[in-house]
CSV table of C-alpha atoms in Angstrom, one decimal:
chain,number,residue,atom,x,y,z
A,1,UNK,CA,-110.8,46.5,-39.8
A,2,UNK,CA,-114.1,45.5,-41.3
A,3,UNK,CA,-115.1,41.9,-40.5
A,4,UNK,CA,-112.4,41.5,-37.8
A,5,UNK,CA,-112.5,41.5,-34.0
A,6,UNK,CA,-112.4,45.1,-32.7
A,7,UNK,CA,-109.6,44.3,-30.3
A,8,UNK,CA,-107.1,44.2,-33.2
A,9,UNK,CA,-105.7,47.6,-34.1
A,10,UNK,CA,-104.6,46.6,-37.6
A,11,UNK,CA,-103.6,43.5,-39.6
A,12,UNK,CA,-100.1,43.1,-38.1
A,13,UNK,CA,-101.7,43.2,-34.6
A,14,UNK,CA,-104.1,40.5,-35.7
A,15,UNK,CA,-101.4,38.2,-37.0
A,16,UNK,CA,-99.0,38.7,-34.1
A,17,UNK,CA,-101.9,38.7,-31.6
A,18,UNK,CA,-103.5,35.4,-32.6
A,19,UNK,CA,-100.1,33.7,-32.9
A,20,UNK,CA,-99.4,34.5,-29.3
A,21,UNK,CA,-102.9,33.7,-28.2
A,22,UNK,CA,-102.8,30.2,-29.9
A,23,UNK,CA,-99.3,29.1,-29.0
A,24,UNK,CA,-98.1,30.9,-25.9
A,25,UNK,CA,-101.4,31.6,-24.1
A,26,UNK,CA,-102.6,28.0,-24.9
A,27,UNK,CA,-105.7,29.2,-26.7
A,28,UNK,CA,-105.6,26.2,-29.0
A,29,UNK,CA,-109.4,26.1,-29.1
A,30,UNK,CA,-109.4,29.6,-30.6
A,31,UNK,CA,-108.3,27.9,-33.9
A,32,UNK,CA,-112.0,27.0,-34.3
A,33,UNK,CA,-112.6,30.8,-34.6
A,34,UNK,CA,-109.4,32.0,-36.2
A,35,UNK,CA,-108.9,29.2,-38.8
A,36,UNK,CA,-111.5,28.3,-41.4
A,37,UNK,CA,-112.9,24.7,-41.2
A,38,UNK,CA,-111.5,23.8,-44.6
A,39,UNK,CA,-108.2,25.7,-44.5
A,40,UNK,CA,-105.3,24.5,-46.7
A,41,UNK,CA,-101.9,24.6,-45.0
A,42,UNK,CA,-99.0,23.9,-47.3
A,43,UNK,CA,-95.6,23.2,-45.8
A,44,UNK,CA,-92.7,21.7,-47.8
A,45,UNK,CA,-93.0,18.4,-45.9
A,46,UNK,CA,-96.8,17.9,-46.5
A,47,UNK,CA,-100.2,19.5,-46.9
A,48,UNK,CA,-102.8,19.6,-44.1
A,49,UNK,CA,-106.4,20.2,-45.2
A,50,UNK,CA,-108.9,21.2,-42.5
A,51,UNK,CA,-108.8,22.9,-39.1
A,52,UNK,CA,-108.9,19.6,-37.2
A,53,UNK,CA,-105.5,18.6,-38.7
A,54,UNK,CA,-104.1,22.0,-37.7
A,55,UNK,CA,-105.3,21.6,-34.2
A,56,UNK,CA,-103.8,18.1,-33.9
A,57,UNK,CA,-100.4,19.3,-35.3
A,58,UNK,CA,-100.4,22.3,-32.9
A,59,UNK,CA,-100.9,20.1,-29.9
A,60,UNK,CA,-98.2,17.6,-31.0
A,61,UNK,CA,-95.7,20.5,-31.4
A,62,UNK,CA,-96.5,21.9,-28.0
A,63,UNK,CA,-96.2,18.5,-26.4
A,64,UNK,CA,-92.7,18.2,-27.8
A,65,UNK,CA,-91.8,21.9,-27.2
A,66,UNK,CA,-93.9,23.0,-24.2
A,67,UNK,CA,-92.2,26.3,-23.6
A,68,UNK,CA,-92.2,27.5,-27.2
A,69,UNK,CA,-92.1,31.2,-27.7
A,70,UNK,CA,-92.9,32.9,-31.1
A,71,UNK,CA,-91.4,36.3,-31.5
A,72,UNK,CA,-93.0,38.2,-34.4
A,73,UNK,CA,-90.2,40.1,-36.2
A,74,UNK,CA,-92.3,41.5,-39.0
A,75,UNK,CA,-95.6,41.3,-40.9
A,76,UNK,CA,-95.3,42.3,-44.6
A,77,UNK,CA,-98.8,42.4,-46.0
A,78,UNK,CA,-101.1,43.4,-48.8
A,79,UNK,CA,-104.8,43.5,-49.6
A,80,UNK,CA,-107.7,45.0,-47.7
A,81,UNK,CA,-110.3,43.7,-45.1
A,82,UNK,CA,-113.0,43.7,-47.8
A,83,UNK,CA,-111.1,41.6,-50.4
A,84,UNK,CA,-108.9,39.7,-48.0
A,85,UNK,CA,-105.4,40.3,-46.8
A,86,UNK,CA,-102.2,38.3,-47.2
A,87,UNK,CA,-99.6,38.5,-44.4
A,88,UNK,CA,-96.0,37.3,-44.8
A,89,UNK,CA,-95.1,36.8,-41.1
A,90,UNK,CA,-91.6,36.4,-40.0
A,91,UNK,CA,-91.1,34.6,-36.6
A,92,UNK,CA,-88.1,33.8,-34.4
A,93,UNK,CA,-89.1,30.8,-32.3
A,94,UNK,CA,-87.3,29.7,-29.1
A,95,UNK,CA,-88.1,26.4,-27.5
A,96,UNK,CA,-86.8,23.5,-25.5
A,97,UNK,CA,-87.0,20.0,-26.9
A,98,UNK,CA,-88.6,18.6,-23.7
A,99,UNK,CA,-90.9,16.0,-25.0
A,100,UNK,CA,-90.7,13.0,-27.4
A,101,UNK,CA,-92.1,13.5,-30.8
A,102,UNK,CA,-91.3,14.1,-34.5
A,103,UNK,CA,-87.7,14.9,-33.7
A,104,UNK,CA,-87.1,11.8,-31.6
A,105,UNK,CA,-86.7,11.3,-27.9
A,106,UNK,CA,-86.5,14.5,-25.8
A,107,UNK,CA,-83.0,15.9,-25.5
A,108,UNK,CA,-83.5,19.0,-23.4
A,109,UNK,CA,-81.8,21.0,-26.2
A,110,UNK,CA,-82.7,24.7,-26.3
A,111,UNK,CA,-83.5,25.7,-29.9
A,112,UNK,CA,-83.8,28.9,-31.9
A,113,UNK,CA,-85.1,29.0,-35.4
A,114,UNK,CA,-87.1,31.1,-37.9
A,115,UNK,CA,-90.4,30.5,-39.5
A,116,UNK,CA,-91.9,32.4,-42.6
A,117,UNK,CA,-95.6,32.0,-43.1
A,118,UNK,CA,-97.9,33.5,-45.8
A,119,UNK,CA,-101.5,33.6,-44.5
A,120,UNK,CA,-104.6,34.8,-46.2
A,121,UNK,CA,-107.3,36.2,-43.8
A,122,UNK,CA,-110.8,37.5,-44.3
A,123,UNK,CA,-113.7,37.9,-41.9
A,124,UNK,CA,-111.5,37.3,-38.8
A,125,UNK,CA,-110.3,33.9,-40.1
A,126,UNK,CA,-107.3,32.5,-41.9
A,127,UNK,CA,-108.3,30.2,-44.8
A,128,UNK,CA,-105.1,29.7,-46.8
A,129,UNK,CA,-101.5,29.3,-45.7
A,130,UNK,CA,-98.0,28.6,-46.9
A,131,UNK,CA,-95.7,27.7,-44.0
A,132,UNK,CA,-91.9,27.2,-44.0
A,133,UNK,CA,-90.0,26.3,-40.8
A,134,UNK,CA,-86.2,26.2,-40.8
A,135,UNK,CA,-86.3,22.4,-40.4
A,136,UNK,CA,-82.6,22.2,-41.3
A,137,UNK,CA,-81.8,24.5,-38.5
A,138,UNK,CA,-83.9,22.5,-36.0
A,139,UNK,CA,-82.5,19.1,-36.8
A,140,UNK,CA,-78.9,20.4,-36.9
A,141,UNK,CA,-79.3,21.9,-33.4
A,142,UNK,CA,-80.5,18.4,-32.3
A,143,UNK,CA,-77.5,16.7,-33.8
A,144,UNK,CA,-78.8,15.5,-37.2
A,145,UNK,CA,-77.8,16.4,-40.7
A,146,UNK,CA,-80.9,17.3,-42.8
A,147,UNK,CA,-80.2,14.3,-45.1
A,148,UNK,CA,-79.9,11.9,-42.2
A,149,UNK,CA,-83.1,13.2,-40.6
A,150,UNK,CA,-85.0,12.8,-43.9
A,151,UNK,CA,-83.7,9.2,-44.2
A,152,UNK,CA,-84.8,8.4,-40.6
A,153,UNK,CA,-88.2,10.0,-41.2
A,154,UNK,CA,-88.8,7.8,-44.3
A,155,UNK,CA,-87.9,4.7,-42.2
A,156,UNK,CA,-90.2,5.8,-39.3
A,157,UNK,CA,-93.0,6.3,-41.8
A,158,UNK,CA,-92.8,2.8,-43.0
A,159,UNK,CA,-90.4,3.1,-45.9
A,160,UNK,CA,-90.5,4.8,-49.3
A,161,UNK,CA,-93.8,3.4,-50.5
A,162,UNK,CA,-95.8,4.6,-47.4
A,163,UNK,CA,-93.8,7.7,-46.4
A,164,UNK,CA,-95.6,11.1,-46.5
A,165,UNK,CA,-94.9,12.8,-49.8
A,166,UNK,CA,-93.5,16.3,-49.6
A,167,UNK,CA,-95.4,19.2,-51.3
A,168,UNK,CA,-95.1,19.4,-55.1
A,169,UNK,CA,-97.3,21.0,-57.9
A,170,UNK,CA,-98.7,17.5,-58.5
A,171,UNK,CA,-100.2,17.1,-55.0
A,172,UNK,CA,-100.9,20.8,-54.2
A,173,UNK,CA,-104.5,21.8,-53.3
A,174,UNK,CA,-106.1,25.0,-54.5
A,175,UNK,CA,-107.3,27.4,-51.8
A,176,UNK,CA,-109.5,30.5,-51.8
A,177,UNK,CA,-106.6,33.0,-52.2
A,178,UNK,CA,-105.8,33.8,-55.8
A,179,UNK,CA,-104.1,37.2,-55.7
A,180,UNK,CA,-100.4,37.6,-56.5
A,181,UNK,CA,-99.8,40.6,-54.1
A,182,UNK,CA,-99.2,44.2,-54.9
A,183,UNK,CA,-97.2,46.4,-57.4
A,184,UNK,CA,-95.1,48.3,-54.8
A,185,UNK,CA,-91.7,49.1,-56.3
A,186,UNK,CA,-89.8,47.5,-53.4
A,187,UNK,CA,-91.5,44.2,-54.1
A,188,UNK,CA,-90.7,44.6,-57.8
A,189,UNK,CA,-87.1,45.2,-57.0
A,190,UNK,CA,-86.7,42.1,-54.9
A,191,UNK,CA,-88.6,40.0,-57.5
A,192,UNK,CA,-86.2,41.3,-60.2
A,193,UNK,CA,-83.2,40.5,-58.0
A,194,UNK,CA,-84.3,36.9,-57.5
A,195,UNK,CA,-85.2,36.5,-61.1
A,196,UNK,CA,-81.8,37.7,-62.2
A,197,UNK,CA,-80.0,35.4,-59.7
A,198,UNK,CA,-82.1,32.4,-60.9
A,199,UNK,CA,-81.3,33.4,-64.5
A,200,UNK,CA,-77.5,33.0,-63.6
A,201,UNK,CA,-76.9,36.7,-63.5
A,202,UNK,CA,-74.9,36.5,-60.3
A,203,UNK,CA,-73.5,40.0,-61.0
A,204,UNK,CA,-76.8,41.2,-59.6
A,205,UNK,CA,-75.7,40.4,-56.1
A,206,UNK,CA,-72.8,42.9,-55.6
A,207,UNK,CA,-74.9,45.4,-57.5
A,208,UNK,CA,-78.0,45.2,-55.3
A,209,UNK,CA,-76.7,43.9,-51.9
A,210,UNK,CA,-75.0,46.4,-49.5
A,211,UNK,CA,-71.4,45.5,-48.6
A,212,UNK,CA,-72.5,45.2,-44.9
A,213,UNK,CA,-75.7,43.3,-45.6
A,214,UNK,CA,-77.0,41.0,-42.8
A,215,UNK,CA,-78.2,37.6,-44.1
A,216,UNK,CA,-80.3,34.8,-42.4
A,217,UNK,CA,-80.4,31.5,-44.3
A,218,UNK,CA,-81.7,27.9,-43.9
A,219,UNK,CA,-79.8,25.8,-41.4
A,220,UNK,CA,-79.8,28.5,-38.7
A,221,UNK,CA,-77.1,30.3,-40.7
A,222,UNK,CA,-76.2,33.9,-40.1
A,223,UNK,CA,-73.9,35.5,-42.6
A,224,UNK,CA,-72.8,38.9,-43.9
A,225,UNK,CA,-71.8,40.5,-47.2
A,226,UNK,CA,-72.5,39.9,-50.9
A,227,UNK,CA,-70.0,37.0,-51.1
A,228,UNK,CA,-72.0,35.0,-48.6
A,229,UNK,CA,-75.2,35.7,-50.5
A,230,UNK,CA,-73.4,34.5,-53.7
A,231,UNK,CA,-72.4,31.2,-52.0
A,232,UNK,CA,-75.9,30.6,-50.7
A,233,UNK,CA,-77.8,31.3,-54.0
A,234,UNK,CA,-75.2,29.7,-56.2
A,235,UNK,CA,-75.4,26.5,-54.1
A,236,UNK,CA,-79.1,26.3,-54.5
A,237,UNK,CA,-79.3,27.1,-58.2
A,238,UNK,CA,-76.3,24.9,-59.1
A,239,UNK,CA,-78.2,21.9,-57.6
A,240,UNK,CA,-81.2,22.5,-59.8
A,241,UNK,CA,-79.7,24.4,-62.8
A,242,UNK,CA,-82.6,23.8,-65.2
A,243,UNK,CA,-85.5,23.9,-62.7
A,244,UNK,CA,-88.4,26.2,-63.5
A,245,UNK,CA,-88.3,29.3,-61.3
A,246,UNK,CA,-91.5,31.1,-60.4
A,247,UNK,CA,-92.4,34.2,-58.4
A,248,UNK,CA,-95.6,33.1,-56.9
A,249,UNK,CA,-96.4,36.1,-54.6
A,250,UNK,CA,-94.9,39.6,-54.3
A,251,UNK,CA,-95.4,42.3,-51.7
A,252,UNK,CA,-93.6,45.6,-51.2
A,253,UNK,CA,-94.3,48.0,-48.3
A,254,UNK,CA,-93.3,51.4,-47.0
A,255,UNK,CA,-94.5,52.0,-43.4
A,256,UNK,CA,-93.7,54.6,-40.8
A,257,UNK,CA,-90.8,53.8,-38.6
A,258,UNK,CA,-89.8,50.9,-40.7
A,259,UNK,CA,-87.3,50.5,-43.7
A,260,UNK,CA,-88.7,49.9,-47.1
A,261,UNK,CA,-89.2,46.1,-47.4
A,262,UNK,CA,-90.5,43.3,-49.5
A,263,UNK,CA,-91.7,39.7,-49.2
A,264,UNK,CA,-91.5,37.2,-52.1
A,265,UNK,CA,-92.9,33.6,-52.2
A,266,UNK,CA,-91.1,31.7,-54.9
A,267,UNK,CA,-90.5,28.2,-56.1
A,268,UNK,CA,-88.3,25.9,-58.1
A,269,UNK,CA,-89.6,22.7,-59.8
A,270,UNK,CA,-87.2,20.5,-61.7
A,271,UNK,CA,-84.5,17.9,-61.6
A,272,UNK,CA,-81.6,17.6,-59.2
A,273,UNK,CA,-79.0,17.5,-61.9
A,274,UNK,CA,-76.1,19.6,-60.7
A,275,UNK,CA,-73.4,19.7,-58.0
A,276,UNK,CA,-74.3,22.3,-55.4
A,277,UNK,CA,-75.8,22.4,-51.9
A,278,UNK,CA,-77.4,19.0,-52.2
A,279,UNK,CA,-74.5,16.8,-53.2
A,280,UNK,CA,-74.0,14.6,-56.2
A,281,UNK,CA,-76.8,15.0,-58.9
A,282,UNK,CA,-79.4,12.3,-58.8
A,283,UNK,CA,-81.9,13.3,-61.4
A,284,UNK,CA,-84.7,13.4,-58.8
A,285,UNK,CA,-87.6,15.7,-59.5
A,286,UNK,CA,-87.6,18.2,-56.6
A,287,UNK,CA,-89.9,21.1,-55.6
A,288,UNK,CA,-88.5,23.9,-53.5
A,289,UNK,CA,-90.9,26.2,-51.8
A,290,UNK,CA,-89.1,29.4,-50.6
A,291,UNK,CA,-89.9,32.7,-49.0
A,292,UNK,CA,-87.6,35.7,-48.9
A,293,UNK,CA,-87.9,38.9,-46.9
A,294,UNK,CA,-85.7,41.9,-47.6
A,295,UNK,CA,-85.1,45.3,-46.1
A,296,UNK,CA,-83.6,48.2,-48.1
A,297,UNK,CA,-81.8,51.3,-47.0
A,298,UNK,CA,-78.9,53.6,-47.6
A,299,UNK,CA,-75.9,54.8,-45.6
A,300,UNK,CA,-75.2,58.5,-46.4
A,301,UNK,CA,-76.2,59.6,-49.9
A,302,UNK,CA,-75.6,56.4,-51.9
A,303,UNK,CA,-78.5,54.7,-53.6
A,304,UNK,CA,-80.6,52.4,-51.4
A,305,UNK,CA,-79.4,48.7,-51.3
A,306,UNK,CA,-80.5,45.5,-49.8
A,307,UNK,CA,-79.3,45.6,-46.2
A,308,UNK,CA,-81.1,42.6,-44.6
A,309,UNK,CA,-82.3,39.4,-46.1
A,310,UNK,CA,-84.2,36.5,-44.6
A,311,UNK,CA,-84.7,33.4,-46.8
A,312,UNK,CA,-86.1,30.0,-45.9
A,313,UNK,CA,-86.7,26.7,-47.6
A,314,UNK,CA,-86.9,23.3,-45.9
A,315,UNK,CA,-83.6,21.3,-46.5
A,316,UNK,CA,-85.1,18.2,-45.0
A,317,UNK,CA,-88.0,18.2,-47.5
A,318,UNK,CA,-85.6,18.6,-50.4
A,319,UNK,CA,-83.5,15.7,-49.1
A,320,UNK,CA,-86.6,13.6,-48.6
A,321,UNK,CA,-87.6,14.1,-52.3
A,322,UNK,CA,-84.1,13.1,-53.4
A,323,UNK,CA,-84.0,10.0,-51.2
A,324,UNK,CA,-87.5,8.9,-52.2
A,325,UNK,CA,-86.6,9.1,-55.8
A,326,UNK,CA,-83.5,6.9,-55.2
A,327,UNK,CA,-85.5,4.2,-53.4
C-alpha cells in the first residue's frame, strides 16, 4: 500500500493490526504515528479534536478496563492508498470493569459489547473518525438503564448547563474526508433497504431479510428473524417519526472467502415526538448517529437475502439529549 508501513499486507491488516498494537500491546505512544495531530473523532456522546485528546481517552479507558481485548470481526472498506481509504471496522470487545472511571466504581463485571468505527486513513495515519460503542449494552451489563446512566452523567458533569453536549449537526466539526463511499450494488441494496424502512415502508423487511437472519442491535441484543428486525426499526422510527433521515456514507464489497456485504453510516435529526423505543414524546431535538453492517447470501437457489445485520447507535447519548432538553 503506497504511503503505508510495509509490514501491513493490506488495509484490513492495517486497521486490525494498529488496533491490537495500540490497545492490547499497550503501544499507546504509537498514536503519535498512526493518528494525525488534528484528527476529528466524532462519537455520539461528544467530539474529540486532536491526538492528545485521543491519547488521554485511551489511557482512561485502559485504566478502567485493563484487560480489554478488541476482536476485529470485519473491515468493510473503500477508496485507495493514493486518495485515502475509509474503513468501517466492526469490533467485539471483551473487558473486565476493574478500575474506577466513567462507569463508576469498579465492579469486577466481565463485559462484552460491540463497536463500529468508520476511519479515514492516508499516508499511514488516521485523520477522521466516526465511532459508536454500544454504550447501552455496557451500562446495562453494569446494572444501569441507559436513561438512568445519562441522568447520572449529567449530574456528575455539573448539571444541564455544564454537561458535555452530545454530537449534533450544530456542533459537528468538518474533517479532511469528504467522499461518500463507493457504488457497489450491495451497498446500494442496503442503502435502499434503510431508506425504505425510514420512509415507513416496513414491508421491505420481510422482502429483504432472510427468515433465519441473525441480528445484533444496541443494548447487547441478539435476535433472529424479520419480526425482530421490524420491532427494532419500528421502535426507533416511531420515536422520531418526522426526523430527517440521511445516508451519510455507503460501502459495498465482494471479497474472496467472504459473503457480499455492506456498511452504511446514517443519521436521524429531528424531534422526539412519537411513542417508541424512547418512551413518551418530549419534543426534544435529537441527533442519532448510526452505523449498519449487513451480510447477504442465499440458501439453495433462492435470491440472495440479508442474512446477518449489525446495527449500533448510542442509547445513552439519545437519552442525554432528551434529558438535557427537559431541564
